[in-house]
Coordinates of C-alpha atoms in Angstrom, one line a residue:
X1164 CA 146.9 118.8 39.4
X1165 CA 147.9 117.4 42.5
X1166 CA 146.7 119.8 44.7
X1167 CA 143.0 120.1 42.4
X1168 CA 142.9 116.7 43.3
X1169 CA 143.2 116.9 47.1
X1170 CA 140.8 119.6 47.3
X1171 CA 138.1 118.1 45.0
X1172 CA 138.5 115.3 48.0
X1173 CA 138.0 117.5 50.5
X1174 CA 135.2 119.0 49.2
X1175 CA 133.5 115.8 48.1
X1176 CA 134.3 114.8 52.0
X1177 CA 133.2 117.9 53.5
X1178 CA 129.8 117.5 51.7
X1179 CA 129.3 114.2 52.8
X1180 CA 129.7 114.8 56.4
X1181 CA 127.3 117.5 55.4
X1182 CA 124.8 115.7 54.4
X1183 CA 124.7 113.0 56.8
X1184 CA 124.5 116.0 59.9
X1185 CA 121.2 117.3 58.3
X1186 CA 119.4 114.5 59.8
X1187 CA 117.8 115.5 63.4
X1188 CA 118.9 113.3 66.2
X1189 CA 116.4 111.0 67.8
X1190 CA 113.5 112.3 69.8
X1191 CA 113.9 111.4 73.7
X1192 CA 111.7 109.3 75.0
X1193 CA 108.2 111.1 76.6
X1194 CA 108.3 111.2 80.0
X1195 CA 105.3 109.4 81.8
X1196 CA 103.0 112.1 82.4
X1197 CA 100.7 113.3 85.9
X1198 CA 97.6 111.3 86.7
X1199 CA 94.4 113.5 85.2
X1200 CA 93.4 116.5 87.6
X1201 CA 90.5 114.3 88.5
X1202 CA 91.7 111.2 89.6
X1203 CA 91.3 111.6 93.2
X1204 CA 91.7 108.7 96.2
X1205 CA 89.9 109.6 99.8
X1206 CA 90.3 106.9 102.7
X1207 CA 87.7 107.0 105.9
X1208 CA 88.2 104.6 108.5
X1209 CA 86.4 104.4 112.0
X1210 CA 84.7 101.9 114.7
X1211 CA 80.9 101.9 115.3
X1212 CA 79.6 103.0 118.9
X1213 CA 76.8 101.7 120.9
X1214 CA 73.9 104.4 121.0
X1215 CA 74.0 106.9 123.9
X1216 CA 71.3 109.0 125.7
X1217 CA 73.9 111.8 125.8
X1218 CA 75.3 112.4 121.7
X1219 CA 74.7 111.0 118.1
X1220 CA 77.9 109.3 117.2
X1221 CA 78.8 109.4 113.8
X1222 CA 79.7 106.2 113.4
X1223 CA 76.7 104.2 115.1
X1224 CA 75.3 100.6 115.5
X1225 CA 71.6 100.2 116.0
X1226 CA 72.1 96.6 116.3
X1227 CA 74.5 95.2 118.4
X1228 CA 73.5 92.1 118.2
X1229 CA 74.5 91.9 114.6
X1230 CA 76.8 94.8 114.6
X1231 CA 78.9 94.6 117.3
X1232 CA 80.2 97.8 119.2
X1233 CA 83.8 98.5 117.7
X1234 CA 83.0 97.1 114.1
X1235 CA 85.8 98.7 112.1
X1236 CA 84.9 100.1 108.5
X1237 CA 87.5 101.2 105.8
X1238 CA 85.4 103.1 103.1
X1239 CA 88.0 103.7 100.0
X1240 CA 86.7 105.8 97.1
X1241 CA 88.2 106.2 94.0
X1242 CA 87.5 108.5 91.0
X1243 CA 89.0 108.4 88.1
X1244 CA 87.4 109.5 84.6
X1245 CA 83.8 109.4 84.7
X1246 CA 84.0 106.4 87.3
X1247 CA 84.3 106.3 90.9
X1248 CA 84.5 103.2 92.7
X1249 CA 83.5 102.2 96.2
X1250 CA 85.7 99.5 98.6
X1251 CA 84.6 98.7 101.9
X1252 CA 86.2 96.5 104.5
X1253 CA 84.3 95.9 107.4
X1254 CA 86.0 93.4 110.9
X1255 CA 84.1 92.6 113.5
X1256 CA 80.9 91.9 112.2
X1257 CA 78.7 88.8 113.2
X1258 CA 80.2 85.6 111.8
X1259 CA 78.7 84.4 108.7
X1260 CA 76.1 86.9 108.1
X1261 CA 74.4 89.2 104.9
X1262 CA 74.6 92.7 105.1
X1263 CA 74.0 95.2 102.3
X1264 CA 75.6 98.7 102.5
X1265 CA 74.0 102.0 100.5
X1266 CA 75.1 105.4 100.2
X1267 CA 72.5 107.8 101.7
X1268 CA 71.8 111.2 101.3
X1269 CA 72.6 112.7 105.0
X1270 CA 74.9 111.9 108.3
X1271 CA 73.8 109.6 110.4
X1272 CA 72.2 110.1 113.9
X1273 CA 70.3 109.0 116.9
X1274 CA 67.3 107.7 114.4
X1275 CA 68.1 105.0 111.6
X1276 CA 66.4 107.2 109.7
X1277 CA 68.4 110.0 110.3
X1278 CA 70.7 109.3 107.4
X1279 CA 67.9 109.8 104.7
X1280 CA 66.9 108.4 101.4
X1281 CA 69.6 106.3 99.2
X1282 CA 72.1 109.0 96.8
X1283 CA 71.0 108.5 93.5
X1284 CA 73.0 109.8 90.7
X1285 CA 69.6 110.5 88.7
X1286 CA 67.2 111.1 91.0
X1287 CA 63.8 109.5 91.0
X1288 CA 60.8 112.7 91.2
X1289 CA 59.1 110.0 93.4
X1290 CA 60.3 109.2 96.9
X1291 CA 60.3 107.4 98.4
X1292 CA 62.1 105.7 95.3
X1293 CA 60.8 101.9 94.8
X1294 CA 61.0 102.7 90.7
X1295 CA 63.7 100.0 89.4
X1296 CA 64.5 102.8 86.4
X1297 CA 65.9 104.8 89.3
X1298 CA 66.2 102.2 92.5
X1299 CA 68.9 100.0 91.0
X1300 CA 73.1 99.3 90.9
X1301 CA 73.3 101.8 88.3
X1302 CA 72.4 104.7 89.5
X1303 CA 72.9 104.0 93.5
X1304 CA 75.5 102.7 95.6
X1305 CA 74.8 98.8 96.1
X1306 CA 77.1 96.3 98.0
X1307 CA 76.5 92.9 99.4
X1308 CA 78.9 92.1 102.0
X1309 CA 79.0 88.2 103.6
X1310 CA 81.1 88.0 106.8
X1311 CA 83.5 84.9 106.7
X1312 CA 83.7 83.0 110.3
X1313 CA 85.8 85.8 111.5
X1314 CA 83.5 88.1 111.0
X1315 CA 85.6 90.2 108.2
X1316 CA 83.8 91.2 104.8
X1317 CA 84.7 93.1 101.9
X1318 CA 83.0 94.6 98.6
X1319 CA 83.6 96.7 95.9
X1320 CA 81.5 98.5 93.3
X1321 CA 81.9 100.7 90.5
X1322 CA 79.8 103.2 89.2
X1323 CA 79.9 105.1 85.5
X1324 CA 79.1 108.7 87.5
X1325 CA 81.0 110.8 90.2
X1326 CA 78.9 111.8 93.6
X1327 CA 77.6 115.2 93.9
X1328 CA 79.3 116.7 96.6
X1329 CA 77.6 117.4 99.6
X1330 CA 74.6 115.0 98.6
X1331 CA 76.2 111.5 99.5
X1332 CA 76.7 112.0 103.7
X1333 CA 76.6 108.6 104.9
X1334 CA 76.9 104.9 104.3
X1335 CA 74.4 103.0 105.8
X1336 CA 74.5 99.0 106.7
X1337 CA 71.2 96.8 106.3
X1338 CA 70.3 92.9 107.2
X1339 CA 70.0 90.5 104.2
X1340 CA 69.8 91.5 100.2
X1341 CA 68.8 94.6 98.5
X1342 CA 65.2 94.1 96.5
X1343 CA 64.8 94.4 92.7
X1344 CA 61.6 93.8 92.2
X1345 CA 59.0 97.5 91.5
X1346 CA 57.5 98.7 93.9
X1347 CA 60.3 97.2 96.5
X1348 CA 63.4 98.1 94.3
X1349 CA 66.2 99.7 96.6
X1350 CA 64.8 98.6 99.7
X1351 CA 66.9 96.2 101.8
X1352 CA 66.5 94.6 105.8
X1353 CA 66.7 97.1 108.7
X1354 CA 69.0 99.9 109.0
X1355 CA 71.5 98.3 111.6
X1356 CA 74.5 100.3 111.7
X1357 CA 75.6 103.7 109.8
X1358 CA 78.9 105.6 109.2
X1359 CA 78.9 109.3 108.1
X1360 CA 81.1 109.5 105.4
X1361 CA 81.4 112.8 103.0
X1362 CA 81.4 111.0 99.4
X1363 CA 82.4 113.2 96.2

């Protein structure tokens, strides 16, 4: 009886321990994953150049007056999503002055003009495009820039869309504010400086 006894224990022991291993151990913690495949940061930085008879540079001022030769411009674009957002950091600019910058549609050159209509992630089937449905923060590339009394300046924008690659060359630098109103939407002051810069 004795040794029933001891073995009915062990058994009764045995199928405890049993039971309590049958329950799986803890699941580790999940490991912080990589950023989506589309998340993607690009940094441009360069100093406008006075005009010359003998190149285009790509990085130009047709203004030096208000755009002084060796402006520096950090263009930072982000994408992330179905956003992309725009920083720019200008030094050097005239003190205390309004500019507006756009994204146009090719490199910049010798002409103002050079650098081409604004991108636009719709694009209007009239150009030039003064339509407000297709000429607005939306669907282009808007931002006001005020220089501070050291002539630094910085603005950011973000847009629900990606750039098109190959289709956004440039970022282009105008006097005062851009227009909202039809028939003028888009437009903005003169073109007074550019910086090529390959967007998307």
């Amino acid at each position: 009886m004795r040794i029933g006894g001891i073995v009915m224990s062990l058994t009764i022991l045995l199928g405890t321990m049993a039971g309590c291993s049958s329950d799986p151990p803890p699941a580790p913690a999940a490991a912080p994953g990589p950023p989506a495949a589309d998340d993607k940061t690009t940094t441009v930085a360069g100093a406008l150049e006075p005009l010359s008879r003998e190149r285009a540079p790509e990085w130009a001022t047709y203004r030096p007056d208000l755009v002084p030769p060796g402006t520096s411009i950090t263009v930072v674009t982000r994408s992330s999503g179905d956003r992309s957002s725009v920083l720019v950091t200008a030094k050097g600019l005239k003190p205390n002055q309004l500019y507006t910058a756009h994204a146009h549609a090719r490199p910049c050159g010798t002409d103002p003009n050079a650098s081409g209509p604004h991108y636009q992630n719709v694009v209007d089937p009239v150009q030039p495009s003064v339509d407000p449905a297709f000429a607005n923060p939306a669907n282009e590339l808007w931002l006001d820039l005020m220089s501070d009394v050291d002539g630094r300046a910085d603005a950011e924008s973000t847009v629900a869309w990606h750039f098109r690659k190959g289709e956004a060359r440039s970022l282009v630098l105008h006097a005062g504010h851009t227009r909202t109103a039809h028939g003028v939407a888009g437009t903005a002051g003169a073109r007074i400086a550019c910086a090529t810069v390959e967007f998307g």
